Amino acid sequence: MQILIVANFIRNMPWDSAWWTVVFAREFLAQGHSVRILADGLESPETLAGFESEIVRPSRTHLGANPRSFALRVREARERSADMVTLSLTGWVAGDLWLPLDQTPGQLSGSIFRDLRPLSAALEFIHHPWLIHEAFAHRRAAQEAAGKGTRRLNFGEGESGIGHASGLAIDTRARYSGEAISLRRLMGIACDEPVFVLSAAEVRPHALEPIAQGFTAARSGGGAGAGGGVGARLIVLTRRQHSVSRVVQDAGCGRDVIVMGLSRRVELPLSIAEVAIAGPMSGGVSCGRWVADALRVGLPVVASVDSSGARLAETSGAAMVRAHDAMSWERGFAQALDASWRKHAGERAMEAAPQLSVDAMVARLLATLRSPNS
C-alpha cells in the first residue's frame, strides 16, 4: 500500500503529539508499505532522516502557521498521486483518513483564557496572530470531510477509535532497575519513600497550583485518606522549570518536589516512581500517551478526569480526581500513599499493558487505511 502522511509542524520532541507522524511512518515502512511524508514545517531535519518527505516551508518555526497555502500544496500532491491513501494528522486539511493531532484554535484560545491571568493571556495572543486563519482552515477541512465522507479517527475506544499505545516495553522497569536505584540515590530519595511522577508537558504552570497544594496537604496528613503524614516525593517533568519551581515553593512543598526538564528517556522517571500522575490538559489532542506509558510498565496512575487518556486510566484501575481543586488532589495523593492500593492498581495496570503496544495500534490503523470508507 502507498501511504501519504500529512502533518502540520513536526517538532523534534518525542512527547509532542506530532511525533506520531514519525511513529506511524516507521511502523508502516517496517511492514513493507511505501510511505511519503508531507509536512508544512520541521524543527530538525534529522527527525525525518531515512523517510521520503517534502517540507513545504523548511524555514518556518512552530509559531509561523500559513494553513491556506499548505492546504493547496496537499491538494496538488493528492491529485498527482491519486493511487496513494492519505492519512492526515492535521486539522488544516482532511485526507482519506483524518486523525488531527494539532490544537484547534478554540482549544488554544480556551486554554489561554482558562490557565493564564488577563495580562498574560493578552500577551499570549500577540504571539498567535494567525489564529483566525487557522480557524478558517479547520472549518474548510471539516466541510470538505463532510462532503467527501472522510472518516475521522481519534485515540481511544469506540467506532472511530484506534486505541492507545506506548513505545515502551512491558519489562522496562526491570531493565532500568539498576539505573533507577542510582538515580534515587543521586536525588537524595530514601529507598522507602514513595515517588510520584507528573508529566506537565501539556499543563501550564498556573494549572499546577491545586496539584501542588493537594500534594502538600496529603503529605502533612491534613485531610482524609490513608497515609497521612507519610513521606513522599513528587517529580515534575516540564519545559517551564522556573515557573513550576515557583508554584511548588508557593504551595509549601518545594523541598519535597524535584522539578526536571522533559526527557527523551521517559522510561527513567517511570522506573524511579511508584505512581504516575496525569494532570488536566491545557488544550491539545488527547492521545493518552503518558497514561499509556505508565500502564504499559505496570505503574499505578492517579489521573484528572480532564487528563489526556482519562478514560483509559479509569478503565485500568486508576484513582480518578473528579475536580481540579486542592482538596480533590489531596484525596488522590492520599490514596496513592496507601501501599495496598498501589499493589492492587499496579496489578490492574499490568493487565492493561499487553493491549497498549504500538504494533496493536498500527494494526488497527492499517486495517482502517485499507478500507477508509467502511
Short mmCIF file of C-alpha atoms in Angstrom, two decimals:
data_model
loop_
_atom_site.label_atom_id
_atom_site.label_comp_id
_atom_site.label_asym_id
_atom_site.label_seq_id
_atom_site.Cartn_x
_atom_site.Cartn_y
_atom_site.Cartn_z
CA MET A 1 0.00 0.00 0.00
CA GLN A 2 1.18 3.55 -0.81
CA ILE A 3 0.54 5.93 2.08
CA LEU A 4 0.83 9.72 2.15
CA ILE A 5 1.09 11.12 5.70
CA VAL A 6 0.18 14.80 6.00
CA ALA A 7 1.39 16.73 9.06
CA ASN A 8 1.48 20.33 10.26
CA PHE A 9 4.75 21.13 12.07
CA ILE A 10 6.89 18.24 13.30
CA ARG A 11 8.90 19.06 16.39
CA ASN A 12 11.96 17.09 17.45
CA MET A 13 10.28 16.09 20.71
CA PRO A 14 9.00 12.55 21.39
CA TRP A 15 6.40 13.94 23.83
CA ASP A 16 4.87 16.26 21.19
CA SER A 17 1.69 14.95 19.55
CA ALA A 18 3.15 15.43 16.04
CA TRP A 19 5.75 12.77 16.92
CA TRP A 20 3.12 10.19 15.97
CA THR A 21 3.96 11.13 12.37
CA VAL A 22 7.37 9.51 12.84
CA VAL A 23 5.97 6.55 14.80
CA PHE A 24 3.35 5.72 12.16
CA ALA A 25 5.78 6.17 9.24
CA ARG A 26 8.37 3.90 10.86
CA GLU A 27 5.82 1.16 11.54
CA PHE A 28 4.26 1.38 8.06
CA LEU A 29 7.69 1.03 6.46
CA ALA A 30 8.57 -1.90 8.73
CA GLN A 31 5.51 -3.72 7.43
CA GLY A 32 6.51 -3.22 3.80
CA HIS A 33 4.36 -0.26 2.81
CA SER A 34 5.50 2.72 0.75
CA VAL A 35 5.38 5.92 2.82
CA ARG A 36 5.76 9.60 1.95
CA ILE A 37 5.51 12.44 4.47
CA LEU A 38 4.28 15.91 3.50
CA ALA A 39 4.66 18.50 6.26
CA ASP A 40 4.38 22.27 6.42
CA GLY A 41 7.41 22.62 8.70
CA LEU A 42 10.08 20.63 10.50
CA GLU A 43 12.07 21.60 13.57
CA SER A 44 15.09 19.40 12.85
CA PRO A 45 15.98 17.66 9.54
CA GLU A 46 17.33 14.54 11.29
CA THR A 47 13.82 13.83 12.61
CA LEU A 48 12.79 12.55 9.18
CA ALA A 49 16.14 11.06 8.17
CA GLY A 50 15.52 7.87 6.22
CA PHE A 51 11.97 8.82 5.20
CA GLU A 52 10.80 10.09 1.83
CA SER A 53 9.50 13.53 2.72
CA GLU A 54 8.70 17.02 1.49
CA ILE A 55 8.76 20.06 3.77
CA VAL A 56 6.75 22.89 2.24
CA ARG A 57 8.32 25.68 4.34
CA PRO A 58 11.66 24.46 5.71
CA SER A 59 12.43 27.78 7.41
CA ARG A 60 9.19 28.15 9.39
CA THR A 61 9.07 27.91 13.17
CA HIS A 62 6.36 26.28 15.27
CA LEU A 63 4.80 29.73 15.73
CA GLY A 64 4.53 30.52 12.00
CA ALA A 65 1.39 28.98 10.53
CA ASN A 66 0.10 29.52 6.97
CA PRO A 67 -2.63 26.90 6.63
CA ARG A 68 -4.18 28.05 3.34
CA SER A 69 -1.01 27.69 1.25
CA PHE A 70 -0.28 24.31 2.85
CA ALA A 71 -3.79 23.03 2.10
CA LEU A 72 -3.32 23.96 -1.56
CA ARG A 73 0.01 22.10 -1.64
CA VAL A 74 -1.60 18.99 -0.15
CA ARG A 75 -4.39 19.11 -2.73
CA GLU A 76 -1.81 19.25 -5.55
CA ALA A 77 0.10 16.30 -4.08
CA ARG A 78 -3.04 14.20 -3.78
CA GLU A 79 -4.08 14.96 -7.37
CA ARG A 80 -0.65 13.88 -8.63
CA SER A 81 -0.68 10.67 -6.57
CA ALA A 82 -4.28 9.53 -6.77
CA ASP A 83 -3.29 5.93 -6.03
CA MET A 84 -1.95 6.83 -2.56
CA VAL A 85 -4.06 6.60 0.58
CA THR A 86 -3.82 9.83 2.55
CA LEU A 87 -3.64 9.89 6.34
CA SER A 88 -3.98 13.49 7.55
CA LEU A 89 -2.63 14.25 11.03
CA THR A 90 -3.53 17.95 10.94
CA GLY A 91 -6.79 19.80 11.36
CA TRP A 92 -5.85 22.07 8.46
CA VAL A 93 -6.77 19.52 5.78
CA ALA A 94 -8.73 16.27 5.62
CA GLY A 95 -7.38 13.12 3.98
CA ASP A 96 -8.90 9.71 3.22
CA LEU A 97 -8.49 9.21 6.96
CA TRP A 98 -8.36 12.13 9.35
CA LEU A 99 -6.64 11.98 12.74
CA PRO A 100 -5.92 15.63 13.68
CA LEU A 101 -3.09 15.93 16.20
CA ASP A 102 -2.74 19.72 16.40
CA GLN A 103 -4.69 22.02 18.70
CA THR A 104 -7.76 23.65 17.27
CA PRO A 105 -7.89 27.45 17.57
CA GLY A 106 -10.74 27.01 20.05
CA GLN A 107 -8.68 24.67 22.25
CA LEU A 108 -5.71 27.02 22.23
CA SER A 109 -7.82 30.10 22.97
CA GLY A 110 -9.70 28.27 25.71
CA SER A 111 -6.51 27.09 27.39
CA ILE A 112 -5.04 30.59 27.30
CA PHE A 113 -8.10 32.17 28.93
CA ARG A 114 -8.55 29.30 31.41
CA ASP A 115 -4.97 28.97 32.63
CA LEU A 116 -3.47 32.46 32.33
CA ARG A 117 -4.14 35.72 34.05
CA PRO A 118 -5.62 38.53 31.85
CA LEU A 119 -2.36 40.34 31.06
CA SER A 120 -0.51 37.09 30.33
CA ALA A 121 -3.40 35.95 28.11
CA ALA A 122 -3.27 39.21 26.11
CA LEU A 123 0.48 38.80 25.58
CA GLU A 124 -0.04 35.16 24.52
CA PHE A 125 -2.46 36.20 21.75
CA ILE A 126 0.15 38.61 20.41
CA HIS A 127 2.34 35.55 19.75
CA HIS A 128 -0.50 33.77 17.88
CA PRO A 129 -1.61 36.27 15.20
CA TRP A 130 -2.55 33.52 12.75
CA LEU A 131 -5.35 32.04 14.91
CA ILE A 132 -8.11 33.47 12.69
CA HIS A 133 -6.52 31.86 9.61
CA GLU A 134 -6.31 28.53 11.41
CA ALA A 135 -9.96 28.80 12.42
CA PHE A 136 -10.97 29.20 8.76
CA ALA A 137 -8.70 26.31 7.75
CA HIS A 138 -10.24 23.96 10.32
CA ARG A 139 -13.71 24.97 9.17
CA ARG A 140 -12.89 24.39 5.49
CA ALA A 141 -11.34 21.00 6.30
CA ALA A 142 -14.42 19.94 8.28
CA GLN A 143 -16.71 20.96 5.40
CA GLU A 144 -14.53 19.08 2.90
CA ALA A 145 -14.52 15.99 5.11
CA ALA A 146 -18.30 16.05 5.43
CA GLY A 147 -18.74 16.45 1.67
CA LYS A 148 -16.40 13.58 0.80
CA GLY A 149 -17.40 11.27 3.63
CA THR A 150 -13.91 11.31 5.13
CA ARG A 151 -13.60 9.07 8.15
CA ARG A 152 -12.40 10.94 11.24
CA LEU A 153 -10.44 8.94 13.81
CA ASN A 154 -9.42 9.51 17.40
CA PHE A 155 -7.21 7.95 20.05
CA GLY A 156 -9.25 5.74 22.35
CA GLU A 157 -12.11 3.32 22.06
CA GLY A 158 -15.35 3.38 20.11
CA GLU A 159 -16.17 3.03 16.42
CA SER A 160 -13.65 5.69 15.36
CA GLY A 161 -11.02 4.88 17.99
CA ILE A 162 -7.61 3.41 17.18
CA GLY A 163 -6.85 2.70 20.84
CA HIS A 164 -3.89 3.93 22.88
CA ALA A 165 -0.24 2.95 22.64
CA SER A 166 3.13 3.22 24.30
CA GLY A 167 6.52 2.67 22.73
CA LEU A 168 7.89 1.19 25.96
CA ALA A 169 8.48 -2.49 26.68
CA ILE A 170 6.45 -4.22 29.39
CA ASP A 171 9.64 -5.11 31.29
CA THR A 172 11.02 -1.53 31.19
CA ARG A 173 11.09 -1.10 34.97
CA ALA A 174 13.01 -4.36 35.42
CA ARG A 175 15.52 -3.36 32.71
CA TYR A 176 16.21 0.01 34.32
CA SER A 177 16.03 -1.03 37.97
CA GLY A 178 19.78 -0.57 38.49
CA GLU A 179 19.78 2.93 36.99
CA ALA A 180 16.65 3.79 38.97
CA ILE A 181 18.36 2.90 42.26
CA SER A 182 21.37 5.03 41.34
CA LEU A 183 19.20 7.99 40.31
CA ARG A 184 17.17 7.84 43.52
CA ARG A 185 20.40 7.93 45.48
CA LEU A 186 21.68 10.93 43.48
CA MET A 187 18.39 12.76 44.04
CA GLY A 188 18.51 12.12 47.76
CA ILE A 189 15.39 9.97 47.77
CA ALA A 190 15.20 7.35 50.52
CA CYS A 191 14.67 3.77 49.36
CA ASP A 192 11.37 3.52 51.28
CA GLU A 193 9.99 6.88 50.13
CA PRO A 194 7.09 6.67 47.63
CA VAL A 195 7.82 8.68 44.49
CA PHE A 196 5.13 10.20 42.28
CA VAL A 197 5.98 11.46 38.78
CA LEU A 198 3.87 14.05 36.97
CA SER A 199 4.27 14.91 33.29
CA ALA A 200 3.47 18.61 32.89
CA ALA A 201 4.37 18.75 29.19
CA GLU A 202 0.83 19.86 28.32
CA VAL A 203 -0.03 21.60 31.61
CA ARG A 204 0.57 25.30 32.18
CA PRO A 205 2.34 26.13 35.47
CA HIS A 206 -0.64 28.12 36.78
CA ALA A 207 -2.82 25.00 36.46
CA LEU A 208 -0.41 23.03 38.68
CA GLU A 209 -1.27 25.04 41.80
CA PRO A 210 -4.13 22.74 43.03
CA ILE A 211 -1.95 19.66 42.41
CA ALA A 212 0.95 21.08 44.41
CA GLN A 213 -1.40 22.19 47.22
CA GLY A 214 -3.04 18.76 47.30
CA PHE A 215 0.35 17.04 47.48
CA THR A 216 1.38 19.28 50.39
CA ALA A 217 -1.82 18.53 52.31
CA ALA A 218 -1.62 14.77 51.70
CA ARG A 219 1.96 14.62 52.94
CA SER A 220 1.21 16.59 56.07
CA GLY A 221 -1.82 14.43 56.90
CA GLY A 222 -4.08 17.47 56.92
CA GLY A 223 -7.06 15.69 55.44
CA ALA A 224 -8.87 12.44 54.86
CA GLY A 225 -7.32 9.35 53.33
CA ALA A 226 -4.81 6.66 54.10
CA GLY A 227 -1.19 7.50 54.51
CA GLY A 228 -1.49 10.86 56.26
CA GLY A 229 1.87 12.12 57.40
CA VAL A 230 3.82 9.59 55.31
CA GLY A 231 6.85 10.99 53.48
CA ALA A 232 6.77 11.11 49.69
CA ARG A 233 8.47 12.88 46.80
CA LEU A 234 6.99 14.33 43.63
CA ILE A 235 8.95 14.60 40.36
CA VAL A 236 7.54 17.11 37.86
CA LEU A 237 8.64 16.88 34.21
CA THR A 238 8.20 20.23 32.47
CA ARG A 239 9.79 22.61 30.00
CA ARG A 240 8.92 25.55 32.27
CA GLN A 241 11.16 24.65 35.19
CA HIS A 242 11.49 28.13 36.70
CA SER A 243 7.73 28.81 36.72
CA VAL A 244 6.91 25.36 38.11
CA SER A 245 9.56 25.72 40.84
CA ARG A 246 7.88 28.93 41.93
CA VAL A 247 4.46 27.22 42.04
CA VAL A 248 5.66 24.39 44.29
CA GLN A 249 7.53 26.80 46.56
CA ASP A 250 4.34 28.86 47.00
CA ALA A 251 2.43 25.65 47.80
CA GLY A 252 4.87 24.82 50.60
CA CYS A 253 6.26 21.63 49.08
CA GLY A 254 9.38 22.92 47.36
CA ARG A 255 11.70 20.72 49.43
CA ASP A 256 9.79 17.58 48.50
CA VAL A 257 9.36 18.27 44.78
CA ILE A 258 12.03 17.69 42.13
CA VAL A 259 11.43 19.79 39.01
CA MET A 260 13.12 18.34 35.92
CA GLY A 261 13.20 19.15 32.22
CA LEU A 262 11.33 16.91 29.79
CA SER A 263 13.34 13.81 28.98
CA ARG A 264 13.60 11.79 25.80
CA ARG A 265 14.10 8.77 28.06
CA VAL A 266 10.73 8.70 29.78
CA GLU A 267 11.49 5.16 30.95
CA LEU A 268 13.89 6.56 33.58
CA PRO A 269 11.44 8.71 35.59
CA LEU A 270 8.83 5.98 35.25
CA SER A 271 11.32 3.44 36.65
CA ILE A 272 12.08 5.65 39.65
CA ALA A 273 8.42 6.20 40.53
CA GLU A 274 5.76 4.18 42.34
CA VAL A 275 2.84 6.16 40.87
CA ALA A 276 2.30 8.26 37.72
CA ILE A 277 0.22 11.45 37.94
CA ALA A 278 -1.81 12.72 34.97
CA GLY A 279 -2.94 16.31 35.38
CA PRO A 280 -5.62 18.13 33.36
CA MET A 281 -4.79 19.04 29.77
CA SER A 282 -4.33 22.67 28.82
CA GLY A 283 -5.82 22.04 25.39
CA GLY A 284 -4.47 19.85 22.60
CA VAL A 285 -5.21 16.35 21.43
CA SER A 286 -5.95 13.59 23.90
CA CYS A 287 -3.67 10.79 22.74
CA GLY A 288 -3.22 9.49 26.28
CA ARG A 289 0.44 8.67 25.78
CA TRP A 290 1.60 9.49 29.33
CA VAL A 291 -1.10 7.28 30.83
CA ALA A 292 -0.37 4.55 28.27
CA ASP A 293 3.36 4.69 29.07
CA ALA A 294 2.68 4.35 32.80
CA LEU A 295 0.24 1.46 32.43
CA ARG A 296 2.48 -0.27 29.90
CA VAL A 297 5.25 -0.59 32.51
CA GLY A 298 2.82 -1.59 35.28
CA LEU A 299 2.71 1.72 37.12
CA PRO A 300 -0.42 2.78 39.08
CA VAL A 301 -1.97 6.06 37.94
CA VAL A 302 -3.71 8.98 39.65
CA ALA A 303 -5.47 10.96 36.92
CA SER A 304 -7.63 14.01 36.50
CA VAL A 305 -10.91 13.31 34.71
CA ASP A 306 -9.76 16.06 32.31
CA SER A 307 -6.38 14.47 31.62
CA SER A 308 -5.24 13.13 28.28
CA GLY A 309 -6.18 9.44 28.39
CA ALA A 310 -8.59 9.77 31.33
CA ARG A 311 -10.92 7.07 30.05
CA LEU A 312 -8.02 4.64 29.60
CA ALA A 313 -6.84 5.43 33.13
CA GLU A 314 -10.28 4.89 34.68
CA THR A 315 -10.82 1.53 32.99
CA SER A 316 -7.36 0.39 34.13
CA GLY A 317 -7.70 0.89 37.88
CA ALA A 318 -6.54 4.50 38.25
CA ALA A 319 -7.57 6.76 41.12
CA MET A 320 -9.63 9.47 39.41
CA VAL A 321 -9.59 13.10 40.57
CA ARG A 322 -13.05 14.47 39.79
CA ALA A 323 -12.42 18.18 40.36
CA HIS A 324 -9.36 20.35 39.82
CA ASP A 325 -9.02 21.73 43.33
CA ALA A 326 -6.60 21.18 46.21
CA MET A 327 -9.00 19.02 48.26
CA SER A 328 -9.68 16.62 45.38
CA TRP A 329 -5.97 16.26 44.61
CA GLU A 330 -5.27 15.72 48.32
CA ARG A 331 -7.63 12.74 48.26
CA GLY A 332 -5.95 11.39 45.12
CA PHE A 333 -2.46 11.66 46.60
CA ALA A 334 -3.62 10.21 49.94
CA GLN A 335 -5.00 7.17 48.13
CA ALA A 336 -1.71 6.77 46.25
CA LEU A 337 0.18 6.82 49.56
CA ASP A 338 -1.65 3.63 50.55
CA ALA A 339 0.68 0.71 49.74
CA SER A 340 -2.20 -1.76 49.40
CA TRP A 341 -3.88 0.48 46.82
CA ARG A 342 -0.62 0.77 44.88
CA LYS A 343 -0.25 -3.02 44.81
CA HIS A 344 -3.81 -3.55 43.53
CA ALA A 345 -3.61 -0.69 41.00
CA GLY A 346 -0.25 -1.97 39.75
CA GLU A 347 -1.81 -5.38 39.07
CA ARG A 348 -4.62 -3.70 37.10
CA ALA A 349 -2.03 -1.76 35.11
CA MET A 350 -0.19 -4.96 34.18
CA GLU A 351 -3.46 -6.45 32.95
CA ALA A 352 -3.89 -3.49 30.58
CA ALA A 353 -0.24 -3.44 29.40
CA PRO A 354 -0.38 -6.05 26.55
CA GLN A 355 -3.08 -4.10 24.69
CA LEU A 356 -1.01 -0.88 24.70
CA SER A 357 1.68 -1.78 22.17
CA VAL A 358 2.37 0.37 19.10
CA ASP A 359 2.07 -2.77 16.95
CA ALA A 360 -1.53 -3.28 18.07
CA MET A 361 -2.46 0.35 17.35
CA VAL A 362 -0.80 0.35 13.91
CA ALA A 363 -2.57 -2.90 13.00
CA ARG A 364 -5.91 -1.21 13.71
CA LEU A 365 -4.88 1.87 11.74
CA LEU A 366 -3.71 -0.17 8.74
CA ALA A 367 -6.97 -2.11 8.70
CA THR A 368 -8.81 1.20 8.51
CA LEU A 369 -6.50 2.56 5.81
CA ARG A 370 -7.29 -0.45 3.63
CA SER A 371 -10.99 0.36 3.78
CA PRO A 372 -11.20 4.07 4.76
CA ASN A 373 -14.90 4.45 3.96
CA SER A 374 -16.16 1.34 5.74
#
